[in-house]
């Protein structure tokens, strides 16, 4: 199958050819014709499968047939969870729409809002935005959606993970009910499907990969190592394997900054990218990494999606993610568009639970390689793929409520044996209590 058979016009086909593509990816081949028919779509595809072009190409085709956007209006709205992903989508729109008389702009936080308001004043055909900044612009009457034709939620699961659900619901409540809805994501959890029920109408579901699987083009392995030895091991791997471009993931922003300094001290040019960095600093770091000016880009999970780096050969999980699904998105930065890649995870003893969750999610045990000189003192146990067995609850005895033991047993004491001496002591105690109660009643009655 070629792009020429998908119903796209000559200007778009010329832009695709300029980029060197002649055949659509599986998600593009399935999604583009359905979107052109005007149907709602829910598409699940691994990162790097070309899903961005899967919705930008048909949207450009649809909008090229209609009228231009009016002042402060947008005809298509693409929501993304991060600034980086918004910028990548905007670049895709400009690349494939270069021969079309359509306008587009991207808005996100971290930069001044006034220039964005100025761009929106004349109206745009395609608006790419992060939820928070879009609501700010809407509240200042900088953008309206009276003429909106298409809504796209890109990386919808990530938006929920980042707590954007309330912003998304506010935005949707301000959109016209008659519109086309497209949801593209790496995975579709049950929570996402619940959200989809309130957005899409009779959608066509597209899936080009099994749920929660990793790309076969990525070689995955782990290095068991003590936590304190991780920086030295990473430095060793970079020099020993002559890695010229490696994306490293840490769990925290502070950890990213600290690791960047440690790599720099060992002569490895590095830069950190995370939420506390200004948008300008993040853009410069990513640009330097793409151009080969720095060897290691150290990132938190904010960069796990949306970073479009051609032929990225290495991804390293310096820390395992707390959420196992994020492992899939992290290593999805490599092995893209038919190329191969390598994903290495440095795993310490205290990360055994995260490792087990990841291996259970992807349905396979990751290969282990212990590097000479970095043998861990505290070994990482072998995890089990099967779910842990749950013990069947004990049957409760009559008189015990909700499975609780009696107060005496719950305090850790053995039940007293019933014998004559015990019964006599109970009778004596009851007699004394009754006499005391009677005496008190006489005093209070006076």
mmCIF file of N, CA and C in Angstrom, residues 189-239:
data_model
loop_
_atom_site.group_PDB
_atom_site.id
_atom_site.type_symbol
_atom_site.label_atom_id
_atom_site.label_comp_id
_atom_site.label_asym_id
_atom_site.label_seq_id
_atom_site.Cartn_x
_atom_site.Cartn_y
_atom_site.Cartn_z
ATOM 1 N N UNK A 189 -6.165 2.384 28.910
ATOM 2 C CA UNK A 189 -6.529 1.767 30.182
ATOM 3 C C UNK A 189 -8.047 1.816 30.344
ATOM 4 N N UNK A 190 -8.529 1.142 31.379
ATOM 5 C CA UNK A 190 -9.966 1.173 31.654
ATOM 6 C C UNK A 190 -10.432 2.593 31.962
ATOM 7 N N UNK A 191 -9.576 3.359 32.640
ATOM 8 C CA UNK A 191 -9.926 4.745 32.964
ATOM 9 C C UNK A 191 -10.070 5.591 31.697
ATOM 10 N N UNK A 192 -9.179 5.347 30.732
ATOM 11 C CA UNK A 192 -9.258 6.070 29.461
ATOM 12 C C UNK A 192 -10.537 5.701 28.718
ATOM 13 N N UNK A 193 -10.899 4.456 28.763
ATOM 14 C CA UNK A 193 -12.126 4.019 28.082
ATOM 15 C C UNK A 193 -13.358 4.649 28.726
ATOM 16 N N UNK A 194 -13.317 4.844 30.042
ATOM 17 C CA UNK A 194 -14.428 5.530 30.701
ATOM 18 C C UNK A 194 -14.517 6.978 30.222
ATOM 19 N N UNK A 195 -13.369 7.632 30.074
ATOM 20 C CA UNK A 195 -13.354 9.008 29.563
ATOM 21 C C UNK A 195 -13.840 9.040 28.126
ATOM 22 N N UNK A 196 -13.437 8.057 27.333
ATOM 23 C CA UNK A 196 -13.808 8.028 25.915
ATOM 24 C C UNK A 196 -15.314 7.964 25.722
ATOM 25 N N UNK A 197 -16.001 7.304 26.650
ATOM 26 C CA UNK A 197 -17.454 7.177 26.529
ATOM 27 C C UNK A 197 -18.145 8.534 26.543
ATOM 28 N N UNK A 198 -17.507 9.525 27.172
ATOM 29 C CA UNK A 198 -18.096 10.870 27.251
ATOM 30 C C UNK A 198 -17.644 11.772 26.098
ATOM 31 N N UNK A 199 -16.775 11.257 25.234
ATOM 32 C CA UNK A 199 -16.219 12.099 24.170
ATOM 33 C C UNK A 199 -16.548 11.573 22.783
ATOM 34 N N UNK A 200 -16.159 10.329 22.503
ATOM 35 C CA UNK A 200 -16.332 9.784 21.158
ATOM 36 C C UNK A 200 -17.716 9.163 21.005
ATOM 37 N N UNK A 201 -18.170 9.103 19.777
ATOM 38 C CA UNK A 201 -19.491 8.547 19.470
ATOM 39 C C UNK A 201 -19.336 7.444 18.421
ATOM 40 N N UNK A 202 -19.702 6.244 18.793
ATOM 41 C CA UNK A 202 -19.611 5.098 17.889
ATOM 42 C C UNK A 202 -18.254 5.064 17.189
ATOM 43 N N UNK A 203 -17.165 5.016 17.965
ATOM 44 C CA UNK A 203 -15.836 5.134 17.359
ATOM 45 C C UNK A 203 -15.381 3.865 16.660
ATOM 46 N N UNK A 204 -14.474 4.055 15.705
ATOM 47 C CA UNK A 204 -13.759 2.943 15.099
ATOM 48 C C UNK A 204 -12.501 2.716 15.936
ATOM 49 N N UNK A 205 -12.340 1.518 16.476
ATOM 50 C CA UNK A 205 -11.170 1.216 17.295
ATOM 51 C C UNK A 205 -10.063 0.632 16.430
ATOM 52 N N UNK A 206 -8.883 1.212 16.595
ATOM 53 C CA UNK A 206 -7.724 0.772 15.822
ATOM 54 C C UNK A 206 -6.616 0.390 16.794
ATOM 55 N N UNK A 207 -6.058 -0.773 16.618
ATOM 56 C CA UNK A 207 -4.939 -1.218 17.447
ATOM 57 C C UNK A 207 -3.954 -1.953 16.564
ATOM 58 N N UNK A 208 -2.699 -1.493 16.601
ATOM 59 C CA UNK A 208 -1.682 -2.128 15.758
ATOM 60 C C UNK A 208 -0.675 -2.902 16.600
ATOM 61 N N UNK A 209 -0.911 -3.010 17.888
ATOM 62 C CA UNK A 209 -0.019 -3.766 18.751
ATOM 63 C C UNK A 209 -0.794 -4.269 19.947
ATOM 64 N N UNK A 210 -0.400 -5.395 20.520
ATOM 65 C CA UNK A 210 -1.063 -5.883 21.717
ATOM 66 C C UNK A 210 -0.939 -4.876 22.847
ATOM 67 N N UNK A 211 -1.912 -4.908 23.741
ATOM 68 C CA UNK A 211 -1.940 -3.956 24.847
ATOM 69 C C UNK A 211 -0.727 -4.145 25.750
ATOM 70 N N UNK A 212 -0.066 -3.026 26.080
ATOM 71 C CA UNK A 212 1.068 -3.003 27.000
ATOM 72 C C UNK A 212 2.208 -3.926 26.559
ATOM 73 N N UNK A 213 2.620 -3.805 25.289
ATOM 74 C CA UNK A 213 3.757 -4.565 24.806
ATOM 75 C C UNK A 213 4.849 -3.603 24.365
ATOM 76 N N UNK A 214 6.066 -4.110 24.306
ATOM 77 C CA UNK A 214 7.189 -3.293 23.876
ATOM 78 C C UNK A 214 7.553 -3.642 22.438
ATOM 79 N N UNK A 215 8.204 -2.698 21.769
ATOM 80 C CA UNK A 215 8.561 -2.899 20.366
ATOM 81 C C UNK A 215 9.602 -4.011 20.240
ATOM 82 N N UNK A 216 9.414 -4.872 19.245
ATOM 83 C CA UNK A 216 10.337 -5.973 19.031
ATOM 84 C C UNK A 216 11.696 -5.484 18.540
ATOM 85 N N UNK A 217 11.745 -4.252 18.016
ATOM 86 C CA UNK A 217 12.998 -3.721 17.484
ATOM 87 C C UNK A 217 13.927 -3.205 18.580
ATOM 88 N N UNK A 218 13.471 -3.261 19.835
ATOM 89 C CA UNK A 218 14.270 -2.765 20.952
ATOM 90 C C UNK A 218 14.832 -3.942 21.748
ATOM 91 N N UNK A 219 16.155 -4.010 21.856
ATOM 92 C CA UNK A 219 16.803 -5.016 22.690
ATOM 93 C C UNK A 219 16.792 -4.522 24.144
ATOM 94 N N UNK A 220 16.203 -5.301 25.014
ATOM 95 C CA UNK A 220 16.051 -4.893 26.417
ATOM 96 C C UNK A 220 16.882 -5.790 27.328
ATOM 97 N N UNK A 221 17.581 -5.193 28.270
ATOM 98 C CA UNK A 221 18.302 -5.955 29.278
ATOM 99 C C UNK A 221 18.529 -5.096 30.513
ATOM 100 N N UNK A 222 18.805 -5.759 31.623
ATOM 101 C CA UNK A 222 19.002 -5.036 32.876
ATOM 102 C C UNK A 222 20.386 -5.342 33.441
ATOM 103 N N UNK A 223 20.915 -4.368 34.176
ATOM 104 C CA UNK A 223 22.180 -4.511 34.882
ATOM 105 C C UNK A 223 21.905 -4.470 36.383
ATOM 106 N N UNK A 224 21.935 -5.602 37.086
ATOM 107 C CA UNK A 224 21.841 -5.549 38.545
ATOM 108 C C UNK A 224 23.065 -4.834 39.107
ATOM 109 N N UNK A 225 22.861 -3.849 39.971
ATOM 110 C CA UNK A 225 23.964 -3.042 40.491
ATOM 111 C C UNK A 225 23.517 -2.374 41.784
ATOM 112 N N UNK A 226 24.463 -2.136 42.683
ATOM 113 C CA UNK A 226 24.133 -1.407 43.904
ATOM 114 C C UNK A 226 23.831 0.048 43.565
ATOM 115 N N UNK A 227 22.937 0.637 44.312
ATOM 116 C CA UNK A 227 22.453 1.987 44.012
ATOM 117 C C UNK A 227 23.589 3.005 43.955
ATOM 118 N N UNK A 228 24.529 2.905 44.891
ATOM 119 C CA UNK A 228 25.601 3.897 44.954
ATOM 120 C C UNK A 228 26.567 3.786 43.771
ATOM 121 N N UNK A 229 26.544 2.636 43.083
ATOM 122 C CA UNK A 229 27.464 2.418 41.965
ATOM 123 C C UNK A 229 26.853 2.766 40.606
ATOM 124 N N UNK A 230 25.601 3.195 40.594
ATOM 125 C CA UNK A 230 24.932 3.478 39.321
ATOM 126 C C UNK A 230 25.633 4.552 38.482
ATOM 127 N N UNK A 231 26.017 5.712 39.053
ATOM 128 C CA UNK A 231 26.681 6.729 38.215
ATOM 129 C C UNK A 231 27.955 6.216 37.566
ATOM 130 N N UNK A 232 28.756 5.471 38.342
ATOM 131 C CA UNK A 232 30.006 4.943 37.795
ATOM 132 C C UNK A 232 29.732 3.905 36.708
ATOM 133 N N UNK A 233 28.702 3.070 36.898
ATOM 134 C CA UNK A 233 28.360 2.067 35.895
ATOM 135 C C UNK A 233 27.888 2.726 34.603
ATOM 136 N N UNK A 234 27.047 3.750 34.720
ATOM 137 C CA UNK A 234 26.570 4.444 33.521
ATOM 138 C C UNK A 234 27.742 5.060 32.765
ATOM 139 N N UNK A 235 28.660 5.696 33.487
ATOM 140 C CA UNK A 235 29.843 6.272 32.848
ATOM 141 C C UNK A 235 30.650 5.193 32.138
ATOM 142 N N UNK A 236 30.814 4.058 32.804
ATOM 143 C CA UNK A 236 31.559 2.930 32.214
ATOM 144 C C UNK A 236 30.893 2.442 30.920
ATOM 145 N N UNK A 237 29.571 2.290 30.945
ATOM 146 C CA UNK A 237 28.850 1.803 29.763
ATOM 147 C C UNK A 237 28.986 2.772 28.591
ATOM 148 N N UNK A 238 28.913 4.065 28.877
ATOM 149 C CA UNK A 238 29.014 5.067 27.804
ATOM 150 C C UNK A 238 30.391 5.023 27.154
ATOM 151 N N UNK A 239 31.448 4.995 27.986
ATOM 152 C CA UNK A 239 32.806 4.978 27.426
ATOM 153 C C UNK A 239 33.127 3.627 26.789
#
